[in-house]
XYZ file of C-alpha atoms in Angstrom:
668
model
C -8.945 -23.064 -7.883
C -11.919 -23.179 -5.490
C -11.216 -22.619 -1.858
C -8.480 -20.029 -2.267
C -8.693 -16.750 -0.408
C -9.026 -14.859 -3.668
C -12.468 -16.457 -4.153
C -13.838 -14.268 -1.334
C -14.022 -11.491 -3.943
C -13.219 -8.452 -1.804
C -14.195 -5.159 -3.421
C -10.843 -3.385 -3.785
C -11.484 -0.577 -6.293
C -14.107 2.174 -6.217
C -15.238 4.684 -8.840
C -17.210 7.841 -8.088
C -19.744 8.849 -10.779
C -22.658 11.334 -10.859
C -25.809 10.225 -9.120
C -28.268 8.947 -11.702
C -31.552 10.688 -12.241
C -34.902 8.919 -12.160
C -35.314 8.790 -15.952
C -31.828 7.343 -16.484
C -31.172 3.634 -16.734
C -34.593 2.783 -18.212
C -33.522 0.538 -21.065
C -30.033 0.783 -22.343
C -30.080 0.265 -26.088
C -27.318 2.246 -27.728
C -28.146 2.704 -31.392
C -28.722 6.193 -32.666
C -30.421 7.296 -29.478
C -27.238 6.734 -27.457
C -26.808 4.980 -24.141
C -26.373 6.043 -20.524
C -22.598 6.221 -20.110
C -22.590 4.892 -16.525
C -24.803 1.932 -17.446
C -22.574 1.314 -20.447
C -19.441 1.455 -18.255
C -20.943 -1.055 -15.800
C -21.793 -3.409 -18.688
C -18.227 -3.158 -19.983
C -16.848 -3.953 -16.530
C -19.024 -7.055 -16.394
C -17.793 -8.120 -19.835
C -14.209 -7.882 -18.574
C -15.153 -10.254 -15.750
C -15.419 -7.876 -12.792
C -17.932 -8.393 -10.032
C -19.758 -5.053 -9.876
C -21.783 -3.490 -7.086
C -23.442 -0.081 -7.318
C -24.024 2.082 -4.246
C -26.158 5.229 -4.136
C -24.643 7.881 -1.892
C -25.853 11.261 -0.688
C -24.516 13.245 -3.645
C -22.790 10.704 -5.889
C -23.052 7.131 -7.017
C -20.255 4.625 -6.514
C -19.200 1.556 -8.485
C -17.302 -1.086 -6.500
C -15.194 -3.618 -8.345
C -13.896 -7.043 -7.360
C -11.887 -9.299 -9.656
C -11.937 -13.121 -9.571
C -8.535 -14.777 -9.563
C -8.923 -15.908 -13.165
C -9.485 -12.308 -14.341
C -6.361 -11.129 -12.497
C -4.413 -14.084 -13.923
C -5.470 -13.120 -17.428
C -4.252 -9.549 -16.832
C -0.925 -10.881 -15.493
C -0.486 -12.998 -18.621
C -1.343 -10.036 -20.899
C 1.210 -7.845 -19.130
C 3.816 -10.640 -19.301
C 4.469 -10.320 -15.589
C 7.330 -12.379 -14.197
C 6.738 -14.105 -10.873
C 8.926 -16.312 -8.668
C 8.391 -20.046 -8.970
C 9.027 -22.868 -6.496
C 12.399 -23.609 -8.102
C 13.634 -20.073 -7.437
C 13.357 -18.731 -10.997
C 11.301 -15.719 -12.053
C 9.218 -16.867 -15.012
C 6.539 -15.215 -17.104
C 3.144 -15.889 -15.570
C 1.000 -18.565 -17.200
C -2.519 -19.180 -15.912
C -2.414 -22.805 -17.006
C 0.615 -23.405 -14.747
C -0.626 -21.369 -11.799
C 0.452 -23.925 -9.177
C 4.107 -23.489 -10.181
C 4.212 -19.938 -8.791
C 4.994 -18.956 -5.207
C 2.187 -17.415 -3.196
C 2.323 -14.349 -0.950
C 2.713 -14.528 2.869
C -1.080 -14.196 3.236
C -1.747 -17.063 0.807
C -2.773 -14.833 -2.095
C -1.334 -15.518 -5.529
C -0.749 -11.833 -6.325
C 0.454 -9.081 -4.011
C -1.616 -5.922 -3.488
C 0.833 -3.961 -5.687
C 0.313 -6.469 -8.485
C -3.454 -6.623 -8.059
C -3.785 -2.839 -8.174
C -1.652 -2.734 -11.299
C -3.854 -5.394 -12.911
C -7.048 -3.532 -11.958
C -5.770 -0.383 -13.646
C -4.711 -2.334 -16.710
C -8.162 -3.899 -17.024
C -10.310 -0.832 -16.372
C -8.203 1.491 -18.529
C -7.867 -1.257 -21.150
C -11.534 -0.964 -22.188
C -11.200 0.700 -25.601
C -13.501 1.235 -28.557
C -12.380 -1.578 -30.842
C -14.944 -0.752 -33.498
C -14.539 1.414 -36.585
C -17.247 3.934 -35.708
C -17.838 6.449 -32.941
C -20.138 5.357 -30.096
C -22.531 7.958 -28.695
C -23.106 7.850 -24.945
C -25.523 9.957 -22.924
C -25.153 11.307 -19.403
C -27.357 13.954 -17.808
C -28.837 15.204 -21.103
C -25.483 15.584 -22.863
C -23.851 13.407 -25.439
C -20.310 12.025 -25.281
C -18.493 10.723 -28.348
C -16.346 7.651 -27.708
C -13.832 7.581 -30.552
C -12.370 4.351 -32.044
C -9.250 3.189 -30.181
C -9.924 5.504 -27.228
C -9.971 4.149 -23.633
C -13.484 4.508 -22.244
C -12.463 5.460 -18.704
C -10.054 8.099 -19.985
C -12.878 9.716 -21.982
C -15.264 9.631 -19.021
C -12.614 11.136 -16.717
C -12.010 13.933 -19.223
C -15.773 14.628 -19.258
C -15.886 14.550 -15.413
C -18.279 11.592 -15.498
C -15.835 9.399 -13.581
C -14.719 11.714 -10.780
C -12.188 9.442 -9.110
C -10.795 5.913 -9.211
C -9.492 4.918 -5.781
C -8.517 1.811 -3.768
C -11.057 0.638 -1.201
C -10.372 -0.542 2.305
C -11.271 -4.189 2.885
C -13.218 -3.901 6.120
C -12.306 -7.258 7.683
C -8.572 -6.755 7.058
C -8.722 -3.102 8.130
C -10.359 -3.978 11.461
C -7.816 -6.710 12.105
C -4.918 -4.294 11.483
C -6.566 -1.772 13.804
C -6.733 -4.412 16.532
C -3.276 -6.002 16.188
C -1.341 -2.913 15.068
C -2.749 0.594 15.434
C -4.459 0.108 18.806
C -2.036 -2.465 20.189
C 0.224 -0.259 22.318
C 1.419 -3.157 24.476
C 3.672 -4.498 21.721
C 5.713 -1.277 21.846
C 7.642 -1.367 18.534
C 6.560 -4.820 17.285
C 4.420 -4.667 14.151
C 2.737 -7.235 11.852
C 5.005 -6.330 8.929
C 3.831 -9.190 6.691
C 0.207 -8.122 7.119
C 1.145 -4.486 6.419
C 2.910 -5.663 3.253
C -0.119 -7.685 2.157
C -2.545 -4.806 2.784
C -0.589 -1.658 1.899
C 2.192 -2.850 -0.402
C 5.975 -2.999 -0.361
C 6.928 0.624 0.207
C 4.628 1.088 3.196
C 5.820 -2.150 4.797
C 9.482 -1.206 4.276
C 8.851 2.205 5.871
C 7.164 0.806 8.976
C 9.821 -1.885 9.304
C 12.482 0.850 9.154
C 10.604 3.011 11.683
C 10.177 0.068 14.054
C 13.837 -0.951 13.893
C 14.978 2.686 14.222
C 12.813 3.134 17.323
C 14.039 -0.113 18.948
C 17.660 0.799 18.302
C 16.972 4.291 19.668
C 16.520 2.855 23.160
C 20.293 2.443 23.612
C 21.329 6.093 22.941
C 18.158 7.279 24.751
C 19.157 5.381 27.913
C 22.792 6.421 27.595
C 21.850 10.065 27.006
C 19.542 9.979 30.034
C 22.416 8.763 32.224
C 24.911 11.298 30.798
C 22.446 14.157 31.322
C 21.441 13.347 34.899
C 24.467 11.675 36.501
C 27.492 13.634 37.750
C 30.630 11.602 37.113
C 32.870 13.895 39.156
C 36.523 13.994 37.957
C 35.654 11.849 34.927
C 33.032 14.306 33.645
C 35.392 15.584 30.922
C 35.589 12.102 29.421
C 31.828 11.454 29.460
C 30.877 13.484 26.371
C 33.658 12.073 24.146
C 32.662 8.526 25.169
C 28.998 9.336 24.505
C 29.938 10.834 21.129
C 31.920 7.731 20.100
C 29.087 5.462 21.283
C 26.317 7.189 19.294
C 28.432 7.358 16.113
C 29.157 3.624 16.332
C 25.445 3.074 17.064
C 24.398 5.028 13.960
C 26.912 3.263 11.704
C 25.813 -0.162 12.941
C 22.135 0.729 12.626
C 22.423 1.802 8.974
C 24.371 -1.343 8.082
C 22.096 -3.750 9.947
C 19.062 -2.070 8.414
C 20.395 -2.969 4.971
C 20.631 -6.588 6.118
C 17.070 -6.555 7.432
C 15.827 -4.882 4.241
C 17.366 -7.610 2.072
C 15.914 -10.288 4.379
C 12.414 -8.776 4.054
C 12.654 -8.667 0.259
C 13.818 -12.270 0.200
C 10.893 -13.290 2.410
C 8.443 -11.487 0.117
C 10.072 -12.949 -3.020
C 10.943 -9.472 -4.358
C 13.983 -8.812 -6.494
C 15.958 -5.577 -6.294
C 14.921 -4.571 -9.820
C 11.404 -3.643 -8.733
C 11.716 -0.180 -10.227
C 11.876 -1.661 -13.699
C 8.471 -3.328 -13.317
C 6.145 -1.851 -15.953
C 3.484 0.300 -14.410
C 4.985 0.469 -10.940
C 4.793 4.045 -9.814
C 6.617 5.804 -7.007
C 3.895 8.388 -6.777
C 4.260 10.948 -9.527
C 1.490 12.208 -11.734
C 3.722 12.420 -14.778
C 2.862 15.447 -16.955
C 2.595 15.075 -20.688
C 5.977 16.590 -21.468
C 7.856 14.399 -19.011
C 5.896 11.307 -19.977
C 6.946 11.823 -23.576
C 10.612 12.095 -22.539
C 10.337 8.807 -20.623
C 8.644 7.193 -23.619
C 11.356 8.477 -25.973
C 14.010 6.831 -23.777
C 12.098 3.560 -23.888
C 11.788 3.829 -27.679
C 15.538 4.409 -27.990
C 16.247 1.263 -25.977
C 13.776 -0.812 -27.998
C 15.305 0.342 -31.301
C 18.925 -0.139 -30.190
C 20.991 -2.022 -32.722
C 19.260 -0.947 -35.941
C 21.616 1.935 -36.575
C 24.365 1.739 -33.959
C 26.187 4.934 -34.907
C 23.083 7.147 -34.800
C 21.752 5.276 -31.773
C 24.974 5.968 -29.887
C 24.769 9.673 -30.697
C 21.117 9.847 -29.600
C 21.882 8.066 -26.316
C 24.762 10.452 -25.638
C 22.559 13.471 -26.378
C 19.855 12.144 -24.038
C 22.415 11.434 -21.318
C 24.170 14.810 -21.433
C 20.942 16.775 -21.836
C 19.523 15.086 -18.730
C 22.753 15.742 -16.806
C 22.768 19.425 -17.773
C 19.111 19.854 -16.806
C 19.726 18.260 -13.404
C 22.811 20.469 -12.892
C 20.797 23.575 -13.820
C 18.027 22.670 -11.377
C 20.526 21.953 -8.593
C 22.130 25.362 -9.155
C 18.706 27.049 -8.983
C 17.908 25.322 -5.687
C 21.335 26.136 -4.167
C 21.129 29.809 -5.201
C 17.589 30.129 -3.851
C 18.760 28.653 -0.531
C 21.725 31.042 -0.315
C 19.939 34.190 -1.518
C 16.452 33.751 -0.041
C 16.391 31.237 2.798
C 19.793 31.824 4.426
C 19.145 35.519 5.310
C 15.739 34.613 6.769
C 17.232 31.835 8.907
C 20.102 33.999 10.157
C 17.699 36.842 11.001
C 15.603 34.499 13.147
C 18.707 33.075 14.865
C 20.013 36.584 15.591
C 16.664 37.764 17.009
C 16.515 34.681 19.211
C 20.007 35.487 20.493
C 19.283 39.144 21.388
C 15.753 38.700 22.827
C 15.960 38.206 26.603
C 12.399 37.165 27.540
C 11.772 33.401 27.428
C 8.122 34.016 26.521
C 9.186 36.178 23.584
C 11.615 33.493 22.453
C 8.916 30.843 22.625
C 6.467 33.014 20.686
C 9.148 33.843 18.126
C 9.856 30.112 17.636
C 6.172 29.292 17.112
C 5.759 32.087 14.527
C 8.975 31.042 12.818
C 7.910 27.380 12.594
C 4.587 28.307 10.971
C 6.189 30.717 8.498
C 9.079 28.475 7.528
C 6.766 25.527 6.889
C 4.822 27.671 4.415
C 7.937 29.001 2.650
C 9.595 25.592 2.482
C 6.495 24.018 0.963
C 6.597 26.677 -1.739
C 10.213 25.656 -2.377
C 9.111 22.021 -2.534
C 6.450 22.829 -5.137
C 9.079 24.661 -7.205
C 11.320 21.586 -6.936
C 8.488 19.417 -8.268
C 8.109 21.745 -11.247
C 11.860 21.731 -11.881
C 12.185 17.967 -12.024
C 9.394 17.848 -14.597
C 12.015 19.178 -17.018
C 14.650 16.626 -16.052
C 15.232 13.686 -18.349
C 15.398 11.041 -15.600
C 15.833 7.400 -16.601
C 12.818 6.219 -14.566
C 10.487 7.257 -11.762
C 12.885 6.028 -9.086
C 15.609 8.445 -10.241
C 12.943 11.116 -10.454
C 11.849 10.469 -6.863
C 15.463 10.538 -5.626
C 16.074 13.826 -7.441
C 13.109 15.410 -5.668
C 14.173 14.002 -2.293
C 17.646 15.561 -2.537
C 16.297 18.971 -3.602
C 13.609 19.207 -0.948
C 15.936 17.923 1.770
C 18.385 20.708 0.860
C 15.660 23.260 1.599
C 14.679 21.622 4.872
C 18.317 21.127 5.899
C 18.817 24.881 5.776
C 15.558 25.527 7.611
C 16.208 23.006 10.389
C 19.896 23.369 11.134
C 21.306 26.764 10.124
C 20.002 28.455 13.294
C 21.510 25.696 15.421
C 24.879 26.099 13.696
C 24.628 29.857 14.340
C 24.143 29.398 18.101
C 26.718 26.609 18.422
C 29.585 27.841 16.263
C 29.262 31.614 15.947
C 28.095 32.502 19.466
C 29.185 29.271 21.154
C 26.106 29.687 23.342
C 25.267 26.162 24.480
C 22.484 27.249 26.826
C 20.588 28.832 23.927
C 21.418 25.860 21.708
C 19.835 23.462 24.232
C 16.745 25.672 24.497
C 16.308 25.727 20.729
C 16.809 21.945 20.511
C 14.163 21.354 23.191
C 11.736 23.684 21.442
C 12.369 22.081 18.062
C 12.066 18.527 19.371
C 9.028 19.145 21.554
C 7.152 22.081 20.008
C 7.894 21.256 16.383
C 7.243 17.504 16.607
C 4.159 17.882 18.812
C 2.706 20.510 16.477
C 3.592 18.365 13.464
C 1.890 15.296 14.934
C -1.189 17.275 15.925
C -1.379 18.838 12.483
C -0.883 15.674 10.439
C -3.490 13.799 12.492
C -6.079 16.566 12.912
C -5.898 18.098 9.430
C -7.211 14.977 7.599
C -10.167 14.847 10.006
C -10.889 18.566 9.511
C -10.654 18.117 5.755
C -13.019 15.137 5.884
C -15.489 17.058 8.078
C -15.387 20.041 5.730
C -16.151 17.855 2.711
C -19.135 16.326 4.508
C -20.320 19.837 5.430
C -20.094 20.960 1.787
C -22.126 17.945 0.612
C -24.820 18.555 3.250
C -24.973 22.259 2.397
C -25.263 21.490 -1.332
C -28.104 19.007 -0.725
C -30.016 21.486 1.436
C -29.660 24.209 -1.199
C -31.188 21.804 -3.736
C -34.241 21.283 -1.556
C -33.428 18.053 0.272
C -35.591 17.009 3.252
C -34.942 18.788 6.515
C -32.909 17.111 9.229
C -29.316 15.973 9.397
C -28.062 14.153 6.310
C -26.383 10.862 7.203
C -23.561 9.268 5.212
C -24.453 5.593 5.528
C -22.360 3.901 2.828
C -18.757 3.069 3.697
C -17.561 3.676 0.127
C -18.870 7.258 0.194
C -17.128 7.925 3.515
C -13.868 6.678 2.001
C -14.393 8.847 -1.073
C -14.722 11.954 1.107
C -11.566 11.196 3.099
C -8.343 12.940 1.986
C -5.759 11.209 -0.182
C -2.481 10.128 1.406
C -0.284 12.607 -0.476
C 2.773 14.754 0.199
C 2.327 18.262 1.576
C 4.559 19.793 -1.108
C 2.034 19.040 -3.834
C -0.598 16.674 -5.159
C 1.858 15.722 -7.911
C 3.563 13.449 -5.409
C 0.794 11.087 -4.328
C 2.846 9.523 -1.582
C 2.431 10.667 2.018
C 5.508 8.678 3.048
C 7.549 11.538 1.604
C 6.512 13.723 4.563
C 6.920 10.926 7.118
C 10.431 10.010 5.940
C 11.403 13.692 5.744
C 10.265 14.208 9.346
C 12.222 11.137 10.475
C 15.378 12.214 8.634
C 15.301 15.761 10.047
C 14.862 14.338 13.539
C 17.839 12.011 13.043
C 20.013 14.900 11.863
C 19.030 17.080 14.804
C 19.738 14.523 17.524
C 22.930 13.252 15.875
C 24.641 16.487 14.837
C 24.135 18.154 18.244
C 24.352 15.059 20.443
C 27.136 16.440 22.642
C 25.177 19.620 23.348
C 21.986 17.838 24.412
C 22.318 14.063 25.042
C 18.745 13.872 26.358
C 17.459 14.562 22.819
C 17.566 10.827 22.047
C 15.036 10.140 24.821
C 12.617 12.715 23.362
C 13.077 11.200 19.890
C 12.468 7.640 21.127
C 9.255 8.675 22.891
C 8.079 10.535 19.789
C 8.804 7.559 17.506
C 6.890 5.088 19.675
C 3.883 7.402 19.350
C 4.570 7.961 15.647
C 4.181 4.252 14.809
C 0.646 4.100 16.221
C -0.525 7.520 15.028
C 0.700 6.818 11.488
C -1.130 3.487 11.564
C -4.347 5.158 12.748
C -3.988 7.830 10.096
C -3.723 5.223 7.330
C -6.492 2.959 8.598
C -9.043 5.512 9.805
C -8.450 9.030 8.515
C -7.262 8.526 4.923
C -8.282 6.732 1.775
C -6.452 3.465 1.303
C -3.121 4.572 -0.235
C -2.166 3.598 -3.760
C 0.436 0.819 -3.348
C 4.054 1.626 -4.201
C 6.638 -0.999 -5.043
C 9.899 0.563 -3.827
C 12.285 -2.129 -2.588
C 14.139 0.206 -0.188
C 13.705 3.658 1.341
C 15.845 4.897 -1.547
C 17.599 8.257 -1.327
C 16.620 8.686 2.314
C 19.175 6.062 3.365
C 21.892 8.008 1.533
C 20.817 11.115 3.458
C 21.064 9.161 6.730
C 24.637 8.221 5.756
C 25.410 11.873 4.965
C 24.034 12.985 8.336
C 26.233 10.447 10.147
C 29.316 11.961 8.499
C 28.057 15.467 9.328
C 27.483 14.437 12.950
C 31.094 13.271 13.290
C 32.299 16.684 12.111
C 29.807 18.838 14.074
C 30.198 16.970 17.366
C 33.980 17.178 17.088
C 33.630 20.956 16.708
C 31.205 21.065 19.657
C 33.702 19.204 21.845
C 36.441 21.612 20.805
C 34.157 24.551 21.708
C 33.358 23.002 25.081
C 36.985 22.326 26.023
C 38.517 25.402 24.396
C 36.443 27.883 26.401
C 38.818 30.748 25.777
C 38.284 30.438 22.041
C 42.015 30.427 21.208
C 41.838 27.115 19.264
C 45.215 25.974 20.532
C 46.431 22.492 19.571
C 46.745 21.009 23.019
C 46.727 17.263 23.835
C 42.945 17.279 24.482
C 42.075 19.116 21.278
C 44.510 17.023 19.266
C 42.874 13.900 20.677
C 39.462 15.158 19.442
C 40.828 15.694 15.927
C 42.405 12.225 15.905
C 39.134 10.759 17.189
C 37.223 12.475 14.374
C 39.466 10.932 11.705
C 39.253 7.482 13.322
C 35.456 7.658 13.438
C 35.305 8.705 9.783
C 37.525 5.750 8.937
C 35.265 3.420 10.941
C 32.183 4.858 9.212
C 33.482 4.108 5.733
C 35.191 0.842 6.680
C 32.422 -0.781 8.697
C 30.430 -1.743 5.596
C 33.384 -3.836 4.439
C 33.201 -5.965 7.574
C 29.411 -6.367 7.885
C 27.807 -7.665 4.657
C 24.619 -5.947 3.494
C 23.054 -9.329 2.819
C 22.564 -12.071 5.472
C 24.280 -15.381 4.768
C 20.978 -17.289 4.433
C 19.672 -14.788 1.854
C 22.888 -15.050 -0.141
C 22.834 -18.880 0.088
C 19.204 -18.976 -1.028
C 19.964 -16.681 -3.966
C 22.949 -18.801 -5.037
C 20.872 -21.982 -4.718
C 18.095 -20.527 -6.883
C 20.579 -19.332 -9.491
C 22.219 -22.785 -9.573
C 18.861 -24.527 -9.987
C 17.881 -22.139 -12.752
C 21.178 -22.703 -14.567
C 20.856 -26.506 -14.325
C 17.283 -26.455 -15.601
C 18.145 -24.180 -18.513
C 21.120 -26.403 -19.372
C 18.999 -29.586 -19.381
C 16.284 -27.936 -21.449
C 18.852 -26.636 -23.935
C 20.486 -30.083 -24.244
C 17.093 -31.718 -24.840
C 16.256 -29.228 -27.565
C 19.674 -29.743 -29.226
C 19.499 -33.543 -29.100
C 15.877 -33.486 -30.271
C 16.826 -31.231 -33.172
C 19.683 -33.532 -34.194
C 17.428 -36.633 -34.142
C 14.881 -34.851 -36.281
C 17.483 -33.810 -38.868
C 18.940 -37.377 -38.977
C 15.481 -38.868 -39.565
C 14.871 -36.429 -42.416
C 18.181 -37.369 -44.024
C 17.329 -41.129 -43.800
C 13.968 -40.565 -45.470
C 15.624 -38.662 -48.293
């Protein structure tokens, strides 16, 4: 296997441990005297087959790990991982038949998601296989490593191993900076295959979605610009209905063609749709003990199915209905909290904005409101995280979707209730446009500034704390320099959601921001057509700033293996339906200025148009397949090849068995 890219041995995993003292590491010998736990851990890593490098930092020591291809292959075989082969079948990985398996777009045998999973399996798979307790020493205290206990788990519990985190590969990171983050000339074009190879499936799917969304946004942005600036004279009354029909058709086509692109990407990366069932793939949750046990009990029920079918059926039904009731209870709690706590706050702000006359006061009120509501909504998000810990979800994907729906409900109220108040109750379109401009410009600018400056401030504060601690301990005078790259990465913040560290996936915030923007520009399109131009400009900037954030300001994110954007696409579909209803009402308000709501030909035409658009929305998916023809043909071809091969193998085994039995009978 010489000559493959994997033989470069990039260090991809880092561990932070306490800085060793001078008297430590002088002769290891365990025995009764014990052994330095860090030295012992390094020795165990080397026994596994890792390439280990130790780096002394300012306040901590770091262990960098690289795994040869053979070590990763052994982990894949132990985990019974299934990988696509050249004949189109997914077969269990076998190191001896490595050439039969399809490689990644970058030439690697295993994707970054797979490699990270294998690293964790190997480093957490170091257990005490002996019958006696091993005594380890670290900083003048003894640690007892019990039989059958994972070593890393014990050291994490004792705060010896402070953190296990993915490392940036410098050569690949610099290339992505050059061709992606700093390459503004390519507008919305992105090296999606390289993003997939470096960050994993979920990140690549997100940036592919963001890029396609931004490109498609150019049409309604241009159309909205024309509608807003050009006076069409006697045809002005027809302009907004035509614009409304155009953007609804645009949104329906975008969501359907995104599904086609998503399936094409997965086919190109040799990923099946059942990624969520892959053992060890994680959508970002730190699963607490109680919830982990409920997931394990479901797995145990499935594995024992068939031994006692009557009792098994009853247990499955209990699990199913208990989970349903818990989800219903949590949904009721969220809905009641929105109605009783958030709704009055939102209506109070909308009313104050309506009665205040000074534009400066309105602007100041909006800024204060945005800061306060972000804080309150994040509290609601943290409560949602705690609630879903008690839900008996089938897997982490259902768990993630459950959280998405709950948190979006909170943000839906925060983002849109004031706009509904101005548009429908007061029918004040001047105020509605002002609020939309402030939300799109002030809110998104502040959000971008915050999400890009806060990680840097957090990183700077951590460096300040380390320097202060070293000076208090009597370090030499002068500025303390952080020279090692691994220590700088360790001090950088983790790419996690703002609603809580439990959700270690910063894409939650990015997708939430994108979804709220889509709802705002779609549901009030007739009131402010120029909103699409603001959104397009923001999204072009968002692609590059998100890339810079991931490559420069954050630790390398833990790879996620989601095959789609999940529940967020369902929310996009919901917002399209909502936009058809809200824009129809806005048109009625614009043309029925007297507020008498009379069914005249114009108003009747709007109602008919609404029903036709709803019909088009739900019927369009029947005409445009979610899967491109070449993907479907390739899938059918692979299935046919697999069936033929299985049939031939089965026939050979049957005929071979018959010959063997006939020979035995002749001998007898």
